[in-house]
CSV table of C-alpha atoms in Angstrom, one decimal:
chain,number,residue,atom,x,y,z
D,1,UNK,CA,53.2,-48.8,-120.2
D,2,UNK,CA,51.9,-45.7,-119.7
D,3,UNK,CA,53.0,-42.3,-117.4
D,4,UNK,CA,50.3,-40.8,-114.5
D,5,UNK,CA,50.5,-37.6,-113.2
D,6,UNK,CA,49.4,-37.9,-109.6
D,7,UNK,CA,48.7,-34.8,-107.4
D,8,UNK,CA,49.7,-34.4,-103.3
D,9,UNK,CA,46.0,-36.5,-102.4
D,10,UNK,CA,47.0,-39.6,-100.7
D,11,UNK,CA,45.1,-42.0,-98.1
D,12,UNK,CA,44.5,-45.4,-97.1
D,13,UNK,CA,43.5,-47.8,-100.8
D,14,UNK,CA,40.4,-49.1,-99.3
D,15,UNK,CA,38.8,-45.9,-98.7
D,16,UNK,CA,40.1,-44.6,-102.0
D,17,UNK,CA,38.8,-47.7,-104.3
D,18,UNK,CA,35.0,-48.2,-104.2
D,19,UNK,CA,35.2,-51.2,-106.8
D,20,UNK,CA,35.0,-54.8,-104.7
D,21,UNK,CA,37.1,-56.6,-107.5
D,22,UNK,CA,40.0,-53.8,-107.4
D,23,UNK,CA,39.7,-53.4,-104.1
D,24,UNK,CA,40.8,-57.1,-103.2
D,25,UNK,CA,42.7,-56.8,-106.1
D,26,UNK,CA,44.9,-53.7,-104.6
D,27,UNK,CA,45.0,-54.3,-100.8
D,28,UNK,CA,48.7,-55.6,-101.1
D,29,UNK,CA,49.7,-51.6,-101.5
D,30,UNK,CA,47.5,-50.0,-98.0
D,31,UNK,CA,48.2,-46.6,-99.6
D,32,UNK,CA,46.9,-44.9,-102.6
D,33,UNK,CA,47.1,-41.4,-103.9
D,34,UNK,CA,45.1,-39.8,-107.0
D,35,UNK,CA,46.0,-39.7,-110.4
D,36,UNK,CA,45.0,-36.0,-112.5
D,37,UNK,CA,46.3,-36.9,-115.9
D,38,UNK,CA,47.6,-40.1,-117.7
D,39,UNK,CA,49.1,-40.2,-121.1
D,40,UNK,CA,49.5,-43.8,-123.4
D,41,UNK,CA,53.2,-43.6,-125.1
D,42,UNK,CA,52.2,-43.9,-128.8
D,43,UNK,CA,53.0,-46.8,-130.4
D,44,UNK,CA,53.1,-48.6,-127.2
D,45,UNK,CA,56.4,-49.9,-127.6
D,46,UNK,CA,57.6,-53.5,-126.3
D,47,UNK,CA,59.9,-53.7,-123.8
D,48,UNK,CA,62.2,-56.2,-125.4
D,49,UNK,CA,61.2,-55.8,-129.5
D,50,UNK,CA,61.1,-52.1,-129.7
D,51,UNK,CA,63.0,-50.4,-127.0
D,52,UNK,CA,65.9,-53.5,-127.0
D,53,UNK,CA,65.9,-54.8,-123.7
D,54,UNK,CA,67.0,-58.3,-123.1
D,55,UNK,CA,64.2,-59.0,-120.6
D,56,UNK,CA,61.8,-56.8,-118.8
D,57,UNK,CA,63.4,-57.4,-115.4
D,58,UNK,CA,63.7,-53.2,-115.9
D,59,UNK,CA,60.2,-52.9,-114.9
D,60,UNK,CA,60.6,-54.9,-111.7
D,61,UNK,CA,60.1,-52.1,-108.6
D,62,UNK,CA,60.0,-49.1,-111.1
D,63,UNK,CA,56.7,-48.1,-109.5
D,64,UNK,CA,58.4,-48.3,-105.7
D,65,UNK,CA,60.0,-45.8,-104.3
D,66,UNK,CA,61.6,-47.8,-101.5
D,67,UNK,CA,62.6,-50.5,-103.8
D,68,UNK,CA,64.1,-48.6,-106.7
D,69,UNK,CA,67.1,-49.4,-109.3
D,70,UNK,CA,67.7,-44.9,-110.4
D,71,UNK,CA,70.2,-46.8,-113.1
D,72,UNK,CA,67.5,-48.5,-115.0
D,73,UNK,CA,64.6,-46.2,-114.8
D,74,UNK,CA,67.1,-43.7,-116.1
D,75,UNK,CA,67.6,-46.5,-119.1
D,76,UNK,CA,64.2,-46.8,-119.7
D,77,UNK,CA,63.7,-43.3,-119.8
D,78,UNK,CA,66.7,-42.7,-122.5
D,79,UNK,CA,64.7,-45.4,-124.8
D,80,UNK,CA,61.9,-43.7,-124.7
D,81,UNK,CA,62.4,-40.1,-125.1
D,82,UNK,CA,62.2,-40.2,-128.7
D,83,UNK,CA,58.6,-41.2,-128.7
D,84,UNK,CA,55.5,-39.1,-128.5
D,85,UNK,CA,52.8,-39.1,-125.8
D,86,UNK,CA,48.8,-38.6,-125.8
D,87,UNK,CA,46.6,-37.6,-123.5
D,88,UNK,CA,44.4,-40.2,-122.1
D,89,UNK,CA,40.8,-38.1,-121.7
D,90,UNK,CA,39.0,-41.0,-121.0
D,91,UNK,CA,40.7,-41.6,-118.1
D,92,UNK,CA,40.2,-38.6,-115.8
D,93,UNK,CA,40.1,-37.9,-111.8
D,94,UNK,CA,37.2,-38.9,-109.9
D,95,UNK,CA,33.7,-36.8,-110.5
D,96,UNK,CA,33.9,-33.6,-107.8
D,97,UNK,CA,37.6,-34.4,-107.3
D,98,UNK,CA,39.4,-31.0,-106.2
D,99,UNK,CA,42.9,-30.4,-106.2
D,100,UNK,CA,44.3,-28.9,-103.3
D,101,UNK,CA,47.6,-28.1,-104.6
D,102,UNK,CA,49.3,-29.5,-101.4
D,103,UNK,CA,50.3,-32.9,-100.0
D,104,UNK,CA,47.5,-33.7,-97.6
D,105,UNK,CA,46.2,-37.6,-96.0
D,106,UNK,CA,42.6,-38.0,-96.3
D,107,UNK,CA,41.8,-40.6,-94.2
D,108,UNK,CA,37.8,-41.1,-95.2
D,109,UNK,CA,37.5,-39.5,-98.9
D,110,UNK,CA,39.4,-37.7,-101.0
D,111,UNK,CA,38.4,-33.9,-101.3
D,112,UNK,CA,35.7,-32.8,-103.4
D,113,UNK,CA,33.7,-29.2,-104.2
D,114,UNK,CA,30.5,-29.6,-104.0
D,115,UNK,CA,29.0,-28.2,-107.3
D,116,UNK,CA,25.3,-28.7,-107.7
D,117,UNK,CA,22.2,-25.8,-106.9
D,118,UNK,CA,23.0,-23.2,-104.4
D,119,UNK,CA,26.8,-24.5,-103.6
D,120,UNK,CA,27.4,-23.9,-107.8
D,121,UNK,CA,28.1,-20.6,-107.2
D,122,UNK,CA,31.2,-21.4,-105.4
D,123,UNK,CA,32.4,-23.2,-108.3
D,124,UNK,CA,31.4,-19.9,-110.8
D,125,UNK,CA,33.6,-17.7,-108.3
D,126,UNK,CA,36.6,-20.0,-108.1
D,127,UNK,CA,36.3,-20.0,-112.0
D,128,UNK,CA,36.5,-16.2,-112.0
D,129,UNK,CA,39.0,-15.7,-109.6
D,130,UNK,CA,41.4,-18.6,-111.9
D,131,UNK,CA,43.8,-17.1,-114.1
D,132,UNK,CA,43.5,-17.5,-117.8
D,133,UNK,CA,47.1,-17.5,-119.8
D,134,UNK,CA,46.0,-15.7,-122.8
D,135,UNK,CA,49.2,-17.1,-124.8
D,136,UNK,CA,47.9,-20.5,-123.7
D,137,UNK,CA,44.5,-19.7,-125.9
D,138,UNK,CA,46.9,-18.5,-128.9
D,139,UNK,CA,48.9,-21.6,-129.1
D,140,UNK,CA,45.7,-24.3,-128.8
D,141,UNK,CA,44.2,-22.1,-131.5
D,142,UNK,CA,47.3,-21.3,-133.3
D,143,UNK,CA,48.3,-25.8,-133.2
D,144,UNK,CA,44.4,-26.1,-134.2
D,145,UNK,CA,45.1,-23.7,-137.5
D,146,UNK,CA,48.3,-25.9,-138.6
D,147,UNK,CA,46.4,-28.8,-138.4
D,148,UNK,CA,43.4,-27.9,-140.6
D,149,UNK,CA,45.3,-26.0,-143.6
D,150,UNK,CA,44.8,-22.3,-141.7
D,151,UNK,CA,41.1,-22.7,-140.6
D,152,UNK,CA,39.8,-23.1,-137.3
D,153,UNK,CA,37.9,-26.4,-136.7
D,154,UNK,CA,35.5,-27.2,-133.8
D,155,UNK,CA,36.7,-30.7,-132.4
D,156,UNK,CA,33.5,-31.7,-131.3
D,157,UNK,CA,30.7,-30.5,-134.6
D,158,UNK,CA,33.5,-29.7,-137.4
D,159,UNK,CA,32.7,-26.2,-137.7
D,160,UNK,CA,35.1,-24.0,-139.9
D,161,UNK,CA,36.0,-20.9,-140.1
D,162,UNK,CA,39.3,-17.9,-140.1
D,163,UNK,CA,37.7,-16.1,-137.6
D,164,UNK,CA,39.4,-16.2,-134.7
D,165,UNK,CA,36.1,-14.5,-132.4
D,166,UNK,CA,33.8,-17.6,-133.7
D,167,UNK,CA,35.7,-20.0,-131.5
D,168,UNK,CA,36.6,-20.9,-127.9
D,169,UNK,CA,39.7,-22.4,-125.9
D,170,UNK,CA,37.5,-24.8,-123.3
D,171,UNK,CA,39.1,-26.6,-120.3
D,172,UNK,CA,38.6,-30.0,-120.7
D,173,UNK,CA,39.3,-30.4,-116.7
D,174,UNK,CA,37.7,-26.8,-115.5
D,175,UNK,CA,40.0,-24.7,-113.6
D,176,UNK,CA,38.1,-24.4,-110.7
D,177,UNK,CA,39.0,-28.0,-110.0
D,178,UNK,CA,41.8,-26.7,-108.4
D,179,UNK,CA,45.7,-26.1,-108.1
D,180,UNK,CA,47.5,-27.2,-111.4
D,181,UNK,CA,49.9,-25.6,-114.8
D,182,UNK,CA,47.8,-25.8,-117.4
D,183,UNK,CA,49.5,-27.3,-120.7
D,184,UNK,CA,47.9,-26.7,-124.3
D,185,UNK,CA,46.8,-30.7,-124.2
D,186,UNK,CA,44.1,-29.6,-121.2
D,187,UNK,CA,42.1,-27.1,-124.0
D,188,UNK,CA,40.3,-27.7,-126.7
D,189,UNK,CA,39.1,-25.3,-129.8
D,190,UNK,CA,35.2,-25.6,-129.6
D,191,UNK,CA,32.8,-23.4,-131.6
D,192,UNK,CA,30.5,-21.2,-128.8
D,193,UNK,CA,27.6,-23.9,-128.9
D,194,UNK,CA,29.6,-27.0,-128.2
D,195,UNK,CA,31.3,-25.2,-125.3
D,196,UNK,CA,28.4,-24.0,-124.0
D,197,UNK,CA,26.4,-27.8,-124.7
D,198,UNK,CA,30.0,-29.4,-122.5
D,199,UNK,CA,29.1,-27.1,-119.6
D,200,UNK,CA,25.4,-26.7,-119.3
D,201,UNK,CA,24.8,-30.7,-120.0
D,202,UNK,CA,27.5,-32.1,-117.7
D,203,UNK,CA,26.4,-33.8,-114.4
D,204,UNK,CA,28.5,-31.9,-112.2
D,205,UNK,CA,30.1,-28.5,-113.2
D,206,UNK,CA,33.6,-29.7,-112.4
D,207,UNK,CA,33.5,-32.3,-114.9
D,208,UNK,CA,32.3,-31.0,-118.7
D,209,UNK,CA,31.1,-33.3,-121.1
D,210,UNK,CA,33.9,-35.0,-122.5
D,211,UNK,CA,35.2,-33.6,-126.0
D,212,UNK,CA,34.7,-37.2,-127.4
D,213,UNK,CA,31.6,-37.1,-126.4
D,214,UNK,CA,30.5,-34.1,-127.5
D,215,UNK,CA,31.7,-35.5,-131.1
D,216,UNK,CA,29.7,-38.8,-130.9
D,217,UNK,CA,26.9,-36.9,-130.1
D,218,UNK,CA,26.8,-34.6,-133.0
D,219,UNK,CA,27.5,-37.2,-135.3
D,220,UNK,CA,24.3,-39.4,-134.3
D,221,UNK,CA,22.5,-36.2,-134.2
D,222,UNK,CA,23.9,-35.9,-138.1
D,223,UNK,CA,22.8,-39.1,-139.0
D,224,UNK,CA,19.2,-39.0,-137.3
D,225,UNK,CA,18.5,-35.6,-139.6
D,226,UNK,CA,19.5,-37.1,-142.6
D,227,UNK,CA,17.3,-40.4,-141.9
């Protein structure tokens, strides 16, 4: 199992799903709506070993809204409460995606910015205009101190330091992607460097070079200096 966050984007599957296999695979449901966020429940319980149902019949309609059984999603829910979730960054919305903040049908595609040579500048002044929750900054870099014994620690090149100036709270999902309340699992501490590598070597300026990424590429850059 695992929870989604789905914004107010929704349209017909088919239009949606470009993939021919999930495509065929998903024309049963003719309506689809995007997902921003999805977390994996850690541990990944089992229905019947962990959590102590006697079948998994609970599941059956949980993810209809016409068909729905409140009594046992409500169970499920109490089960699970005691576990802790984790961002899924490898699963993010679709490249351009922007959020409108509303419930809207898109009937052909679902709505995108247009980020790349002149139109960029759109994107820059969106970013401006976005507000920025200083306290948000504090507590990544304040959760990022706890975790490595008072020092701050670049998560993509493993940079250290106490100085709080040398380091930067990046948006893994820009904000100029559109309407959403940002949480302290959508930053990341990043020395000045590897925010400015996310930015300037993404594809598209709404969608940084994943932090993981970032990290995978340091290291082989590590290893090829040392060889």
């Amino acid at each position: 199992m695992e929870l989604v966050r789905t914004c107010g984007v929704y349209g017909e599957t088919t239009v949606f799903v470009e993939n021919n296999y999930l495509r065929d695979r998903l024309v049963q449901w003719p309506v689809a709506v995007v997902a921003t966020e999805t977390y994996r429940i850690v541990g990944e319980p089992r229905l019947t070993e962990d959590l102590g149902f006697l079948d998994r019949k609970i599941l059956s309609n949980a993810f209809d809204a016409v068909i729905r059984r409140d009594d046992d999603i409500d169970a499920l829910w109490l089960a699970l409460k005691d576990y802790e979730v984790e961002r899924r960054w490898d699963v993010v919305p679709p490249l351009g995606f922007y959020d409108e903040g509303k419930v809207v049908f898109r009937w052909s595609s679902f709505p995108t910015l247009v980020s790349s040579k002149a139109e960029g500048e759109r994107v820059w002044q969106l970013s401006r205009r976005a507000e920025r929750d200083a306290n948000l900054r504090r507590e990544v870099k304040r959760r990022n101190r706890e975790a490595n014994a008072g020092e701050l620690v670049c998560e993509s090149c493993d940079f250290r330091d106490s100085l709080d100036s040398m380091f930067d709270a990046h948006h893994r999902i820009p904000l100029e992607a559109g309407y959403r309340v940002s949480r302290p699992d959508d930053l990341a501490v990043l020395c000045p460097t590897c925010h400015r590598w996310a930015h300037s070597k993404a594809d598209d300026k709404l969608a940084p070079v994943p932090v993981e990424e970032l990290a995978r590429c340091f290291k082989a850059r590590t290893r090829s200096h040392q060889n």
